Coordinates of C-alpha atoms and ligand atoms in Angstrom, one line a residue:
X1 CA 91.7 0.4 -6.6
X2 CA 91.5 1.4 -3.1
X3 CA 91.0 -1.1 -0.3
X4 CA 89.2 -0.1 2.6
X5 CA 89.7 -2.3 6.4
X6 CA 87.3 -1.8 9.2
X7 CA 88.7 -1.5 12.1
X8 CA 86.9 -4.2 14.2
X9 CA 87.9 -1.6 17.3
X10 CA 84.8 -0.3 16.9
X11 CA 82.7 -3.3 16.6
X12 CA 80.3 -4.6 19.1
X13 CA 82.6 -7.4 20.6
X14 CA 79.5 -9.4 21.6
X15 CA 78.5 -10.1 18.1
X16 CA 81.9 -10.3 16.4
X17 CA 80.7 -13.0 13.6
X18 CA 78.1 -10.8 12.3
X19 CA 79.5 -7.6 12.5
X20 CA 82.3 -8.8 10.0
X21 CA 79.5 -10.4 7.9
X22 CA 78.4 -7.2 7.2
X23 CA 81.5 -5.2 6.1
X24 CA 82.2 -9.0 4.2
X25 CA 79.1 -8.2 2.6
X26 CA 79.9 -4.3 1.6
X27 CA 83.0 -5.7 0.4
X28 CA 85.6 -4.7 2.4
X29 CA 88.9 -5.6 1.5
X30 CA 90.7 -6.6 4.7
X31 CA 89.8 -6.8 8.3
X32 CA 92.3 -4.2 10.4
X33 CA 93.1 -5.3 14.4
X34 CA 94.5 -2.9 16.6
X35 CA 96.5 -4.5 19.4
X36 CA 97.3 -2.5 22.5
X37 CA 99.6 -3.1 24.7
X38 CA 98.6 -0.5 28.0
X39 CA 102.7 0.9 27.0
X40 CA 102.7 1.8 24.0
X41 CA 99.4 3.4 24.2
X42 CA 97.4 4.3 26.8
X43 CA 94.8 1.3 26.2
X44 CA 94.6 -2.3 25.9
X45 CA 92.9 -4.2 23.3
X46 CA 93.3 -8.0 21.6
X47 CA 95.9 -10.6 21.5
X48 CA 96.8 -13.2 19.4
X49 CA 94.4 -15.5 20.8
X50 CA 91.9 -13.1 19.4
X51 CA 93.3 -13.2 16.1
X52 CA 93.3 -16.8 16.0
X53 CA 89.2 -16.6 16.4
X54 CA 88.8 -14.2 14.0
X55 CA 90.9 -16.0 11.0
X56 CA 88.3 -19.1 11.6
X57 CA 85.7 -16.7 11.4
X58 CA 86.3 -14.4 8.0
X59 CA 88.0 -15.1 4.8
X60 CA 89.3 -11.4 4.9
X61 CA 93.0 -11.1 5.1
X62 CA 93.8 -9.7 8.6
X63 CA 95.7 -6.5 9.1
X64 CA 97.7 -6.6 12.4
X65 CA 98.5 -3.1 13.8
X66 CA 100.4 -3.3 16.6
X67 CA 100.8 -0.9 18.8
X68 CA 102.8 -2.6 21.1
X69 CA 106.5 -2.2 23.0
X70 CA 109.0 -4.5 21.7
X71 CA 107.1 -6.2 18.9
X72 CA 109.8 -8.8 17.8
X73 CA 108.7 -10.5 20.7
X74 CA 105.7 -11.3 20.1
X75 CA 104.5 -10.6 16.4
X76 CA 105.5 -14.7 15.2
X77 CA 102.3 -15.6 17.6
X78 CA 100.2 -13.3 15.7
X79 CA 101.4 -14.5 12.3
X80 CA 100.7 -17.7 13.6
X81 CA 97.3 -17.4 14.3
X82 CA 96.7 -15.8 11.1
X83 CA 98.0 -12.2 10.8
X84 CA 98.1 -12.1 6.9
X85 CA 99.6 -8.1 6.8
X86 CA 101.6 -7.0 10.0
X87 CA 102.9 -3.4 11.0
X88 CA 104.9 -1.9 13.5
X89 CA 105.5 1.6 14.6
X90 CA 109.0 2.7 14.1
X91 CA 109.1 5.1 17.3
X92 CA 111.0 3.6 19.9
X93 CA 112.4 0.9 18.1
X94 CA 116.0 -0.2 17.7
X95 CA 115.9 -2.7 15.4
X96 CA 113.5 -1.7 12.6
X97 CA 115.6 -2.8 9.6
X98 CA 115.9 -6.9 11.5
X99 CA 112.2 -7.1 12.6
X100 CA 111.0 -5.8 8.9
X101 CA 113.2 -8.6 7.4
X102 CA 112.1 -11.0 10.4
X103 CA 108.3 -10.0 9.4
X104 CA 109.3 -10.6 5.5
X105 CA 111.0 -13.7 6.1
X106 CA 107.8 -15.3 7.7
X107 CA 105.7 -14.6 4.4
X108 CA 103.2 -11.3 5.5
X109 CA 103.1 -8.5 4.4
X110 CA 105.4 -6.0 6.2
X111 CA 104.9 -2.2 7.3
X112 CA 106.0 0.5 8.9
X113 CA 103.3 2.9 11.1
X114 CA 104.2 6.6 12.0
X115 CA 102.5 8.4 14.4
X116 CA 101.2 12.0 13.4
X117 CA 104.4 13.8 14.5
X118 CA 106.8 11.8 13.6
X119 CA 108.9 12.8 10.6
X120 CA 108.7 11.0 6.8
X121 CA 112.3 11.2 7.4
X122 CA 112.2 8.0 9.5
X123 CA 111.6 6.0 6.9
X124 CA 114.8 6.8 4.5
X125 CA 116.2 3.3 4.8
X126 CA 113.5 1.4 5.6
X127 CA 111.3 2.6 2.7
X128 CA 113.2 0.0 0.5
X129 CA 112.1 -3.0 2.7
X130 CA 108.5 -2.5 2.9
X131 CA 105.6 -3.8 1.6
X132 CA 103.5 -0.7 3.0
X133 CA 103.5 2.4 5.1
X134 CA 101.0 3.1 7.7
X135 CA 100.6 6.8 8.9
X136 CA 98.4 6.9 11.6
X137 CA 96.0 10.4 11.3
X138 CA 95.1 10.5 14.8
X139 CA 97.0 9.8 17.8
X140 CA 96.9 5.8 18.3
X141 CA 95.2 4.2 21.2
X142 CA 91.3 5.5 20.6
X143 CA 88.8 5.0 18.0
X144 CA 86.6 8.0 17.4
X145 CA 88.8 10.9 16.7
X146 CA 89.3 13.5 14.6
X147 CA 91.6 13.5 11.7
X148 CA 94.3 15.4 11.9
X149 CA 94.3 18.4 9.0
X150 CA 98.2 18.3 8.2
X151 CA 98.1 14.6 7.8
X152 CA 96.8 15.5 4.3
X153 CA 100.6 16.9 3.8
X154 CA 102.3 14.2 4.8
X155 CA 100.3 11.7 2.7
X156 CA 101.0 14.0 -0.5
X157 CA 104.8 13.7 0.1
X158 CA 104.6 10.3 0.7
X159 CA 103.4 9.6 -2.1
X160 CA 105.5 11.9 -4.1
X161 CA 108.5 9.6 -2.2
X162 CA 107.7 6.4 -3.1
X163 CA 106.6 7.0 -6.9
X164 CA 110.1 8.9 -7.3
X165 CA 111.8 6.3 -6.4
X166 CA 109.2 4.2 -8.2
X167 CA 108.8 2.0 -5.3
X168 CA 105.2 -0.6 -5.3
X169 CA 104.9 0.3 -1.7
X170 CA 101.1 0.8 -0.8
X171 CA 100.1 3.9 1.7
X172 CA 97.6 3.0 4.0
X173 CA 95.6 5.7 6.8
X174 CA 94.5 5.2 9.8
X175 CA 92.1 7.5 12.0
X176 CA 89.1 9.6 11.3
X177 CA 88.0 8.3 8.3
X178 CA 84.2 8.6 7.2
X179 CA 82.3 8.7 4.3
X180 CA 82.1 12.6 4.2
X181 CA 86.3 13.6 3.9
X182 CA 87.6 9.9 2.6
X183 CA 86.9 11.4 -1.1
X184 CA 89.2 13.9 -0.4
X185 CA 92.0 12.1 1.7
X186 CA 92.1 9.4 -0.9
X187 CA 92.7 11.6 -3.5
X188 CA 96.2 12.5 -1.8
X189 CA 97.9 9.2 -3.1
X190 CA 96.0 6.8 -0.3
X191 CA 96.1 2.6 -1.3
X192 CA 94.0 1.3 1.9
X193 CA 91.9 3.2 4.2
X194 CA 90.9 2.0 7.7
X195 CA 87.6 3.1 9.5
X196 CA 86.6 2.2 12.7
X197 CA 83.4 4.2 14.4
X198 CA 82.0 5.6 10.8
X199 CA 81.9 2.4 10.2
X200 CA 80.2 0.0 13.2
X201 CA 78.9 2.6 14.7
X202 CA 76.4 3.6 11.9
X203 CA 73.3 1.9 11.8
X204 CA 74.5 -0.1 8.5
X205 CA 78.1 -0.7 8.1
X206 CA 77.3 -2.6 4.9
X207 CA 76.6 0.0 3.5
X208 CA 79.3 2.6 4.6
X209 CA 81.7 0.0 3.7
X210 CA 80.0 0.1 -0.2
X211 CA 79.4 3.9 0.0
X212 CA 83.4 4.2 0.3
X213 CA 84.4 2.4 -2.1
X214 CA 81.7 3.8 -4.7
X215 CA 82.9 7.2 -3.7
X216 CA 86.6 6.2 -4.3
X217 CA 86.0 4.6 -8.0
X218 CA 84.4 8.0 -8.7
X219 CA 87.3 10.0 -8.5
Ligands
LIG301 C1 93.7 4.0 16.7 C2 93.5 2.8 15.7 C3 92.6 3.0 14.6 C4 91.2 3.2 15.0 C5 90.5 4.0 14.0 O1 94.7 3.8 17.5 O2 94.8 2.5 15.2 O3 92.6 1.9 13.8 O4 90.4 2.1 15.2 O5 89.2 4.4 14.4 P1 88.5 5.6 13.7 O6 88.2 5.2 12.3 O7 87.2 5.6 14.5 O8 89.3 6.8 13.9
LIG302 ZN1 94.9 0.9 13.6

């Protein structure tokens, strides 16, 4: 079954307790929080303060994307406010293999995030390790783009990858995402889908959140 995580990005942060009621209520699967760091992307988003306050106010298990330099320092704060799933981008970083095992060790779930350009190859012995991969299908730092068309590739190989090796490692997407193409992206090998704007910024997220998921069972 496919899970799908809003990506509370897009929600109106004035009214975060009832925007999460309603993708509760369309049964969504997890709740997926992008932190920016103003480095690693050019924008700056939540903290783990933030995490903390949304883990009192949701059941959901909370998906941590961080999009951050030098996540070793700091992802232990998120996990301690909650973070129930944590990724980190392997671009930049030196010590993938340690912080994966440092992310295992503290009980979430672990994964990797690649940015569209940035070869499968990267993940040939870090594959092994992970609890799930994250390919990002638009460039991180902004909600609201469009997915990018060769991302559909790269998902298909993936999945090839890991069900060769016959690896339980889930593939979750991330970036332009609606109700219209997620029939079609799933049906490349995809475990967890996040959508941010199709989702909060339609008039009923309830029901985009249920419309996904009823399209995704009907495949
Ligand atoms: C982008 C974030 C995404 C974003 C997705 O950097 O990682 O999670 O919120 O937003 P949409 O679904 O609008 O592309
Ligand atoms: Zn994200």
């Amino acid at each position: 079954m496919v899970k799908i995580a809003p990506s509370i990005l897009s929600a109106d942060f004035s009214n975060l307790r009832e925007e999460i009621a309603k993708v509760e209520k369309g049964g969504a699967h997890l709740l997926h929080i992008d932190v920016m760091d103003g480095h690693f992307v050019p924008n700056i988003t939540f903290g783990p303060l933030i995490v903390g306050a949304l883990n009192r106010i949701t059941e959901l298990p909370l998906d941590v994307h961080l999009m951050i330099e030098n996540p070793h320092q700091y992802f232990t704060q998120f996990i301690q406010e909650g973070a129930d799933w944590v990724s980190i981008h392997c671009e930049g970083n030196r010590h993938l293999n340690r912080d994966i095992i440092c992310l295992k060790e503290q009980g979430v779930k672990a994964g990797v995030v690649l940015n569209p350009a940035t070869p499968l190859s990267s993940l040939d012995y870090i594959l092994d390790y992970v609890d799930f991969i994250l390919l990002m299908s638009v460039n991180p730092g902004f909600e609201g783009q469009k997915f990018i068309e060769n991302l559909k590739n790269k998902i298909r190989s993936l999945r090839e990858i890991i069900d060769k090796k016959g690896l339980r490692v889930e593939i979750e997407v991330d970036g332009g995402i609606d109700v219209d193409n997620i029939q079609e992206i799933v049906s490349y090998g995809v475990d967890i889908v996040v959508a941010g704007s199709s989702v909060f910024h339609h008039r009923d997220p309830e029901w985009v959140v249920r419309e996904m998921i009823k399209r995704c069972s009907q495949m």
